[in-house]
Coordinates of C-alpha atoms in Angstrom, one line a residue:
M1 CA 28.4 -23.8 26.5
A2 CA 30.4 -23.1 29.6
E3 CA 31.2 -25.8 32.1
F4 CA 29.1 -24.3 34.9
I5 CA 25.8 -24.9 33.0
T6 CA 24.8 -28.3 34.6
V7 CA 21.0 -28.2 34.7
L8 CA 20.0 -27.1 31.3
P9 CA 21.9 -28.4 28.3
D10 CA 22.7 -26.4 25.1
I11 CA 19.6 -25.9 22.8
P12 CA 20.1 -28.4 19.8
R13 CA 21.2 -26.5 16.6
L14 CA 18.3 -28.0 14.7
I15 CA 15.8 -26.5 17.0
T16 CA 17.3 -23.1 16.5
A17 CA 17.4 -23.7 12.7
V18 CA 13.6 -24.7 12.7
A19 CA 12.8 -21.6 14.7
Q20 CA 14.7 -19.2 12.3
W21 CA 13.0 -20.7 9.3
L22 CA 9.5 -20.5 10.9
A23 CA 10.2 -16.9 12.0
C24 CA 11.0 -15.9 8.3
F25 CA 8.0 -18.0 7.0
V26 CA 5.7 -16.1 9.2
W27 CA 6.9 -12.8 7.8
I28 CA 6.7 -14.2 4.2
L29 CA 2.9 -14.9 4.8
S30 CA 2.6 -11.2 6.0
L31 CA 4.1 -9.5 2.9
R32 CA 3.5 -9.6 -0.7
Q33 CA 4.8 -12.8 -2.1
K34 CA 6.7 -13.3 -5.3
M35 CA 5.5 -16.9 -5.4
R36 CA 2.7 -19.2 -4.3
G37 CA 1.7 -22.7 -4.0
R38 CA 4.0 -25.3 -4.9
E39 CA 6.9 -22.8 -6.0
L40 CA 6.7 -21.3 -2.5
I41 CA 6.7 -24.8 -0.8
A42 CA 9.7 -26.0 -2.8
V43 CA 11.9 -22.8 -2.2
S44 CA 10.8 -22.9 1.6
G45 CA 11.9 -26.6 1.8
G46 CA 15.2 -25.8 0.1
F47 CA 16.1 -22.9 2.7
L48 CA 14.9 -25.0 5.7
A49 CA 17.3 -27.9 4.6
I50 CA 20.0 -25.3 4.0
Q51 CA 19.5 -23.5 7.3
S52 CA 19.4 -26.9 9.2
A53 CA 22.3 -28.3 7.5
F54 CA 24.6 -25.1 8.3
M55 CA 23.4 -25.0 11.9
I56 CA 24.2 -28.6 12.3
V57 CA 27.6 -28.5 10.5
T58 CA 28.7 -25.5 12.8
D59 CA 27.6 -27.1 16.1
G60 CA 30.4 -27.0 18.7
F61 CA 31.7 -23.5 17.4
E62 CA 32.4 -21.2 20.3
G63 CA 33.7 -17.4 20.8
I64 CA 34.1 -15.4 17.6
A65 CA 33.5 -18.5 15.4
W66 CA 30.0 -18.7 17.0
N67 CA 29.2 -15.2 16.6
L68 CA 30.3 -15.5 12.8
C69 CA 28.0 -18.5 12.5
M70 CA 25.2 -16.6 13.8
A71 CA 25.9 -13.7 11.4
V72 CA 25.8 -16.2 8.4
A73 CA 22.6 -17.7 9.7
V74 CA 21.0 -14.3 9.8
L75 CA 22.2 -13.6 6.1
L76 CA 20.6 -16.8 5.1
M77 CA 17.3 -15.7 6.7
F78 CA 17.6 -12.4 4.8
C79 CA 18.2 -14.3 1.6
Y80 CA 15.1 -16.4 2.2
I81 CA 12.7 -13.4 2.8
T82 CA 14.2 -11.4 -0.4
V83 CA 13.7 -14.4 -2.6
C84 CA 10.1 -14.9 -1.5
V85 CA 8.7 -11.6 -1.3
E86 CA 8.6 -8.4 -3.2
T87 CA 9.7 -5.8 -0.8
A88 CA 12.3 -2.9 -0.6
E89 CA 15.7 -4.0 0.7
R90 CA 15.3 -1.8 3.7
N91 CA 12.1 -3.5 4.9
A92 CA 13.5 -6.8 4.3
V93 CA 16.4 -5.8 6.6
C94 CA 13.8 -4.8 9.4
C95 CA 11.6 -8.0 8.9
C96 CA 14.9 -10.2 9.0
C97 CA 15.9 -8.4 12.3
I98 CA 12.6 -9.0 13.9
A99 CA 12.5 -12.6 12.6
F100 CA 15.8 -13.3 14.3
V101 CA 15.1 -11.9 17.7
A102 CA 11.5 -13.9 17.2
S103 CA 13.5 -17.2 16.6
E104 CA 15.9 -16.6 19.6
F105 CA 12.9 -16.2 21.7
A106 CA 11.0 -19.2 20.3
A107 CA 14.0 -21.6 20.5
S108 CA 14.8 -20.4 24.1
V109 CA 11.3 -20.8 25.4
E110 CA 10.9 -24.1 23.6
W111 CA 13.9 -25.8 25.1
Q112 CA 13.1 -24.5 28.6
I113 CA 9.5 -26.0 28.3
W114 CA 11.0 -29.2 27.1
C115 CA 13.8 -29.6 29.8
Y116 CA 10.9 -28.9 32.4
V117 CA 8.7 -31.5 30.9
S118 CA 11.4 -34.1 30.4
D119 CA 12.7 -33.5 34.2
V120 CA 9.3 -33.3 35.8
F121 CA 7.2 -35.9 33.9
G122 CA 10.1 -37.8 32.9
L123 CA 9.0 -37.9 29.1
K124 CA 12.1 -38.8 27.3
G125 CA 12.9 -39.6 23.6
I126 CA 13.0 -38.0 20.2
I127 CA 9.3 -38.4 19.8
W128 CA 8.2 -36.3 22.9
E129 CA 10.8 -33.7 22.2
T130 CA 9.6 -33.3 18.6
V131 CA 5.9 -33.3 20.1
T132 CA 6.8 -30.5 22.6
A133 CA 8.7 -28.5 20.0
A134 CA 5.8 -28.6 17.5
L135 CA 3.3 -27.7 20.0
V136 CA 5.4 -24.7 21.4
Y137 CA 6.2 -23.5 18.0
A138 CA 2.9 -23.9 16.8
I139 CA 1.6 -21.5 19.5
V140 CA 4.3 -19.0 19.5
F141 CA 4.4 -18.5 15.6
F142 CA 0.7 -18.6 15.4
L143 CA 0.6 -15.7 17.7
L144 CA 3.4 -13.9 15.7
W145 CA 1.4 -14.5 12.5
Q146 CA -1.6 -13.0 13.8
L147 CA 0.4 -10.0 15.1
G148 CA 2.1 -9.7 11.7
R149 CA -1.4 -9.7 10.1
S150 CA -2.6 -7.0 12.4
L151 CA 0.5 -4.7 11.1
K152 CA -0.2 -5.6 7.5
V153 CA -1.2 -2.8 5.1
E154 CA -2.4 -2.7 1.6
E155 CA 0.7 -1.1 0.4
E156 CA 4.1 -1.2 1.6
I157 CA 5.1 1.5 4.0
P158 CA 8.4 3.2 3.2
V159 CA 11.3 2.4 5.6
S160 CA 13.8 5.2 6.2
S161 CA 17.4 4.7 6.9
R162 CA 16.8 5.9 10.4
D163 CA 14.1 3.2 11.0
V164 CA 16.6 0.4 9.6
L165 CA 19.3 1.6 11.8
I166 CA 17.3 1.7 15.0
T167 CA 15.7 -1.8 14.2
V168 CA 19.2 -3.4 13.7
V169 CA 20.5 -1.6 16.9
I170 CA 17.7 -2.9 18.9
A171 CA 18.0 -6.6 17.4
L172 CA 21.8 -6.6 18.3
L173 CA 21.4 -5.2 21.8
T174 CA 18.7 -7.7 22.4
F175 CA 20.9 -10.5 21.1
A176 CA 23.9 -9.4 23.0
V177 CA 22.1 -8.9 26.3
S178 CA 20.2 -12.0 26.0
N179 CA 23.5 -14.1 25.8
L180 CA 25.5 -12.2 28.4
G181 CA 24.9 -15.1 30.9
F182 CA 27.0 -17.4 28.6
L183 CA 30.1 -15.5 29.1
P184 CA 32.9 -17.1 31.2
V185 CA 32.4 -16.9 35.0
S186 CA 35.4 -14.6 35.1
V187 CA 33.8 -12.0 33.1
P188 CA 31.5 -9.3 34.5
F189 CA 27.6 -9.8 34.2
A190 CA 28.3 -13.7 33.4
G191 CA 25.8 -16.2 34.9
R192 CA 26.2 -18.6 37.5
D193 CA 23.2 -20.9 37.2
S194 CA 21.9 -22.2 34.0
V195 CA 18.1 -21.8 34.9
E196 CA 18.7 -18.1 35.7
I197 CA 20.8 -17.8 32.4
F198 CA 17.9 -19.1 30.3
N199 CA 15.4 -17.3 32.2
M200 CA 17.2 -14.0 31.5
R201 CA 17.8 -15.1 27.7
T202 CA 14.0 -15.8 27.2
L203 CA 12.7 -12.7 29.0
V204 CA 15.3 -10.4 27.2
D205 CA 14.3 -12.0 23.8
L206 CA 10.6 -11.4 24.7
G207 CA 11.4 -7.7 25.7
G208 CA 13.3 -7.0 22.6
L209 CA 10.7 -8.5 20.3
A210 CA 8.0 -6.5 22.0
I211 CA 10.1 -3.4 21.3
L212 CA 10.6 -4.2 17.7
Y213 CA 7.1 -4.8 17.3
A214 CA 6.2 -1.5 19.1
Y215 CA 8.5 0.4 17.0
R216 CA 7.3 -0.9 13.8
Q217 CA 3.7 -0.1 14.8
Q218 CA 4.8 3.4 15.7
W219 CA 6.5 4.2 12.3
R220 CA 3.4 2.6 10.6
S221 CA 0.8 4.8 12.4
A222 CA 2.9 7.9 11.8
Y223 CA 3.2 7.0 8.1
I224 CA -0.7 6.5 7.8
Q225 CA -1.4 9.5 9.8
Q226 CA 0.8 11.7 7.5
E227 CA -0.9 10.0 4.5
L228 CA -4.4 10.9 5.6
V229 CA -3.3 14.3 6.2
T230 CA -2.0 14.5 2.6
I231 CA -5.0 13.0 1.3
Q232 CA -7.2 15.5 3.0
T233 CA -5.0 18.3 1.7
I234 CA -5.6 16.8 -1.6
L235 CA -9.4 16.7 -1.2
N236 CA -9.6 20.3 -0.1
S237 CA -7.5 21.2 -3.1
Q238 CA -9.9 19.6 -5.6
Y239 CA -12.7 21.3 -3.8
E240 CA -11.1 24.6 -4.1
Q241 CA -10.3 23.9 -7.9
Y242 CA -14.0 23.2 -8.2
K243 CA -15.1 26.5 -6.8
Q244 CA -12.7 28.4 -9.0
A245 CA -13.9 26.6 -12.0
Q246 CA -17.5 27.5 -11.0
R247 CA -16.6 31.1 -11.0
T248 CA -14.6 31.0 -14.3
I249 CA -17.5 29.2 -15.9
D250 CA -20.0 31.6 -14.7
M251 CA -18.0 34.4 -16.3
I252 CA -17.8 32.4 -19.5
N253 CA -21.5 32.1 -19.4
Y254 CA -22.1 35.7 -19.0
R255 CA -19.9 36.4 -22.0
Y256 CA -21.5 34.0 -24.2
H257 CA -24.9 35.3 -23.4
D258 CA -23.8 38.8 -24.3
L259 CA -22.3 37.3 -27.4
K260 CA -25.7 35.8 -28.5
N261 CA -27.2 39.2 -28.3
H262 CA -24.5 40.7 -30.5
I263 CA -25.3 38.0 -33.1
I264 CA -29.0 38.9 -32.9
A265 CA -28.0 42.5 -33.6
L266 CA -25.8 41.7 -36.3
R267 CA -28.2 39.4 -38.2
S268 CA -30.7 42.6 -38.3
E269 CA -28.0 44.9 -39.6
S270 CA -26.6 42.8 -42.5
N271 CA -27.7 40.0 -44.9
A272 CA -24.2 39.7 -46.7
P273 CA -23.9 35.7 -47.5
E274 CA -20.5 35.5 -45.7
R275 CA -21.6 37.3 -42.8
Q276 CA -24.6 35.1 -42.4
K277 CA -22.5 32.1 -42.8
Y278 CA -19.9 33.2 -40.2
L279 CA -22.8 34.1 -37.8
D280 CA -24.4 30.7 -38.3
K281 CA -21.2 29.0 -37.4
L282 CA -20.7 30.9 -34.3
E283 CA -24.2 30.5 -33.2
H284 CA -23.8 26.7 -33.7
E285 CA -20.5 26.7 -31.6
I286 CA -22.2 28.6 -28.9
H287 CA -25.3 26.0 -28.9
D288 CA -22.6 23.3 -28.7
Y289 CA -21.1 24.9 -25.6
E290 CA -24.4 25.3 -23.9
A291 CA -25.2 21.6 -24.4
L292 CA -21.7 20.6 -23.2
N293 CA -21.6 18.4 -20.1
K294 CA -25.2 18.5 -19.1
T295 CA -25.3 15.6 -16.9
G296 CA -28.0 16.5 -14.5
N297 CA -25.8 17.3 -11.7
Q298 CA -24.4 21.0 -11.3
V299 CA -21.2 19.9 -9.5
L300 CA -20.3 17.5 -12.2
D301 CA -21.4 19.8 -15.0
T302 CA -19.0 22.5 -13.5
L303 CA -16.2 20.0 -12.9
L304 CA -16.3 18.2 -16.3
T305 CA -16.4 21.6 -18.1
S306 CA -13.5 22.8 -16.5
K307 CA -11.5 19.7 -17.3
N308 CA -12.9 19.7 -20.9
L309 CA -11.6 23.2 -21.5
R310 CA -8.3 22.1 -20.2
C311 CA -8.4 19.0 -22.6
M312 CA -9.3 21.5 -25.6
Q313 CA -6.1 23.5 -24.6
H314 CA -3.9 20.4 -25.1
K315 CA -5.7 18.9 -28.0
I316 CA -7.2 16.0 -25.8
D317 CA -10.4 14.5 -27.1
M318 CA -12.6 13.9 -24.0
T319 CA -16.2 12.3 -24.1
C320 CA -18.4 11.8 -21.3
V321 CA -21.7 9.7 -21.0
I322 CA -22.7 10.3 -17.5
D323 CA -26.0 10.1 -15.5
G324 CA -25.5 12.8 -13.1
T325 CA -28.5 12.3 -11.1
L326 CA -26.8 9.2 -9.6
F327 CA -24.5 11.5 -7.7
N328 CA -27.3 13.9 -6.2
S329 CA -27.0 12.3 -2.8
M330 CA -23.0 12.3 -2.9
D331 CA -21.1 14.9 -1.0
V332 CA -19.8 17.8 -3.1
M333 CA -16.3 17.3 -1.9
D334 CA -16.4 13.5 -2.7
I335 CA -17.4 14.2 -6.2
C336 CA -14.6 16.5 -6.6
S337 CA -12.2 14.0 -5.3
I338 CA -13.3 11.1 -7.4
F339 CA -13.6 12.8 -10.8
G340 CA -11.1 15.6 -10.1
N341 CA -8.3 13.1 -9.2
A342 CA -9.2 10.6 -11.9
L343 CA -9.3 13.1 -14.6
D344 CA -6.1 14.9 -13.6
N345 CA -4.3 11.7 -13.7
A346 CA -5.8 10.9 -17.1
I347 CA -4.8 14.3 -18.4
E348 CA -1.4 14.1 -17.0
S349 CA -1.0 10.7 -18.8
E350 CA -2.2 12.1 -22.2
L351 CA 0.2 15.1 -22.2
K352 CA 3.0 12.5 -22.4
V353 CA 1.5 11.2 -25.6
K354 CA 3.1 13.0 -28.4
D355 CA 0.6 12.1 -31.3
Y356 CA -2.4 14.5 -30.7
E357 CA -4.7 11.9 -32.6
K358 CA -4.1 9.3 -29.6
R359 CA -4.9 11.7 -27.0
M360 CA -8.2 10.4 -25.8
I361 CA -10.2 10.3 -22.6
H362 CA -13.5 8.7 -22.1
V363 CA -15.7 8.8 -19.0
D364 CA -19.0 7.2 -18.4
A365 CA -21.2 6.6 -15.2
F366 CA -24.3 4.5 -15.0
S367 CA -26.3 2.2 -12.7
E368 CA -26.5 -1.6 -12.9
K369 CA -28.1 -4.0 -10.4
N370 CA -28.1 -1.4 -7.4
F371 CA -24.5 -0.4 -8.1
L372 CA -23.1 2.9 -9.4
I373 CA -20.4 2.1 -12.0
I374 CA -18.0 4.9 -12.9
R375 CA -15.0 4.3 -15.7
F376 CA -12.3 6.4 -16.7
E377 CA -10.4 5.2 -19.7
N378 CA -7.5 6.8 -21.6
Y379 CA -4.6 6.1 -23.9
Y380 CA -1.2 6.0 -22.4
E381 CA 2.5 5.3 -23.6
G382 CA 5.3 3.9 -21.6
K383 CA 5.3 1.4 -18.7
I384 CA 3.1 1.6 -15.7
S385 CA 4.3 0.1 -12.4
F386 CA 2.0 -0.7 -9.5
D387 CA 2.2 -0.9 -5.7
G388 CA -0.9 -1.8 -3.6
G389 CA -3.3 -1.8 -6.8
L390 CA -2.3 1.8 -7.6
P391 CA 0.2 3.3 -10.2
V392 CA 3.5 4.3 -8.9
T393 CA 4.3 7.9 -9.6
T394 CA 6.9 8.6 -12.2
K395 CA 7.9 12.0 -10.7
Q396 CA 11.4 12.3 -9.0
E397 CA 9.9 13.6 -5.8
K398 CA 7.8 10.4 -5.0
S399 CA 7.1 11.6 -1.3
M400 CA 5.2 14.6 -2.6
H401 CA 3.3 12.9 -5.4
G402 CA 1.1 9.8 -6.2
Y403 CA -1.6 10.7 -3.6
G404 CA -4.4 11.7 -6.2
L405 CA -5.5 8.0 -6.6
K406 CA -5.0 7.3 -3.0
S407 CA -7.4 10.2 -2.2
L408 CA -9.8 8.8 -4.8
R409 CA -9.7 5.3 -3.2
Y410 CA -10.1 6.6 0.3
T411 CA -13.3 8.6 -0.9
V412 CA -14.8 5.5 -2.7
R413 CA -14.2 3.5 0.4
K414 CA -16.2 5.8 2.4
Y415 CA -19.1 4.6 0.4
K416 CA -18.3 0.9 0.8
G417 CA -17.1 1.0 -2.7
E418 CA -14.0 -0.4 -4.5
V419 CA -11.5 0.7 -7.0
W420 CA -9.9 -1.4 -9.8
I421 CA -7.2 -0.5 -12.3
E422 CA -6.3 -2.4 -15.5
T423 CA -3.9 -1.8 -18.3
E424 CA -4.3 -3.4 -21.7
D425 CA -2.9 -2.5 -25.2
H426 CA -1.9 1.0 -24.0
W427 CA -5.4 1.4 -22.5
F428 CA -5.5 2.5 -18.8
S429 CA -8.9 1.7 -17.3
L430 CA -10.0 2.8 -13.8
R431 CA -13.2 1.3 -12.5
I432 CA -15.3 2.3 -9.5
L433 CA -18.2 0.2 -8.1
I434 CA -20.2 1.8 -5.4
P435 CA -23.5 0.4 -3.9
I436 CA -26.3 2.7 -4.6
Q437 CA -28.6 2.0 -1.6
M438 CA -26.5 3.4 1.2
T439 CA -27.8 5.8 3.9
E440 CA -25.8 8.6 5.3
Q441 CA -25.2 6.9 8.8
E442 CA -23.9 3.7 7.1
R443 CA -21.5 5.7 5.1
K444 CA -20.0 7.4 8.1
S445 CA -19.8 4.3 10.0

């Protein structure tokens, strides 16, 4: 540091290294981790040793060399985060920037408190210094951990290039402004008193940290709001499909009813064996159609019949074993969301299967121990990747797709239910569990 600083000594490099490591570790706990348990402890211990060794070895560097050392320290923090968590590179950059500013704030406030305690209470020595650092870091990083948990979402929120750029700029400006006081006295904005310099550094770091967290919360809220609007649009779309299917099936029923009358008339006019055989076959097919998808719930009957007709067009074998009475208290739009989105996803998967004999979908719904259980199973080919417990869309325009199952999960959770997805031996299984005894008031709460 500069010679004019006489009251507060430089922050020990080890104190800074530990703060940098803890700031990263707090973020790692808030993200989806690649490793857990002993493996995470071992890797974290290794990075703590590397970070500490680097900061201690570079102690005494000034000017450009000091700035380069800080850049390398940030790079080590970035590597620590990317090694330990499953996250996109852009999000890792943003987390690293926030962690760096947090470490600067924690190290600054800890050192100010220690210098005050040491001077006022006369508590000298490495033991008291370690105790002070442990207490201050425990409080600061516990609060940051709680804050990180409040920002945590089930699936990772996409980060745009604009978000990365703004985050990096805020972090750089915070770091630059917080260290203006350490410039030589001949330079404008340089500090004259060490206490004022450290006060400015601590407050600027705190302000920068608040801005970074606020900005992250803002883009998180904007994304969630956009996602809810998209899910609601999909929900309305499924309901419109249901109403269109209802009109179509009504017309088909009228036609089949007329055809039955034609069959009766034809029977009375001719007794030719071949004609009789043809008429018997036709009547049997009509009877099969009338018995198709009679679940006991009109909405489900219409929806399943519509999806089954589409399956027949594409040579997909779809079977259903459903007690429709279990859905009589469920909102029509919610039934459309659950079954429409699940079956659309299954049909889309089956269309990729070239072998017609393997195109199979099975649906069943039943009650067990006061729970409504719904299962959708279908054969699939290829590889399925997951994010947040849901399959990642394989379509190129990812921003416009992949919301069907999100809409389904959103609807299920309105009824305090949950969704599980498993894949094994080319079988995709989507299971839904919903408590049956649930009042309307509880569902809307």
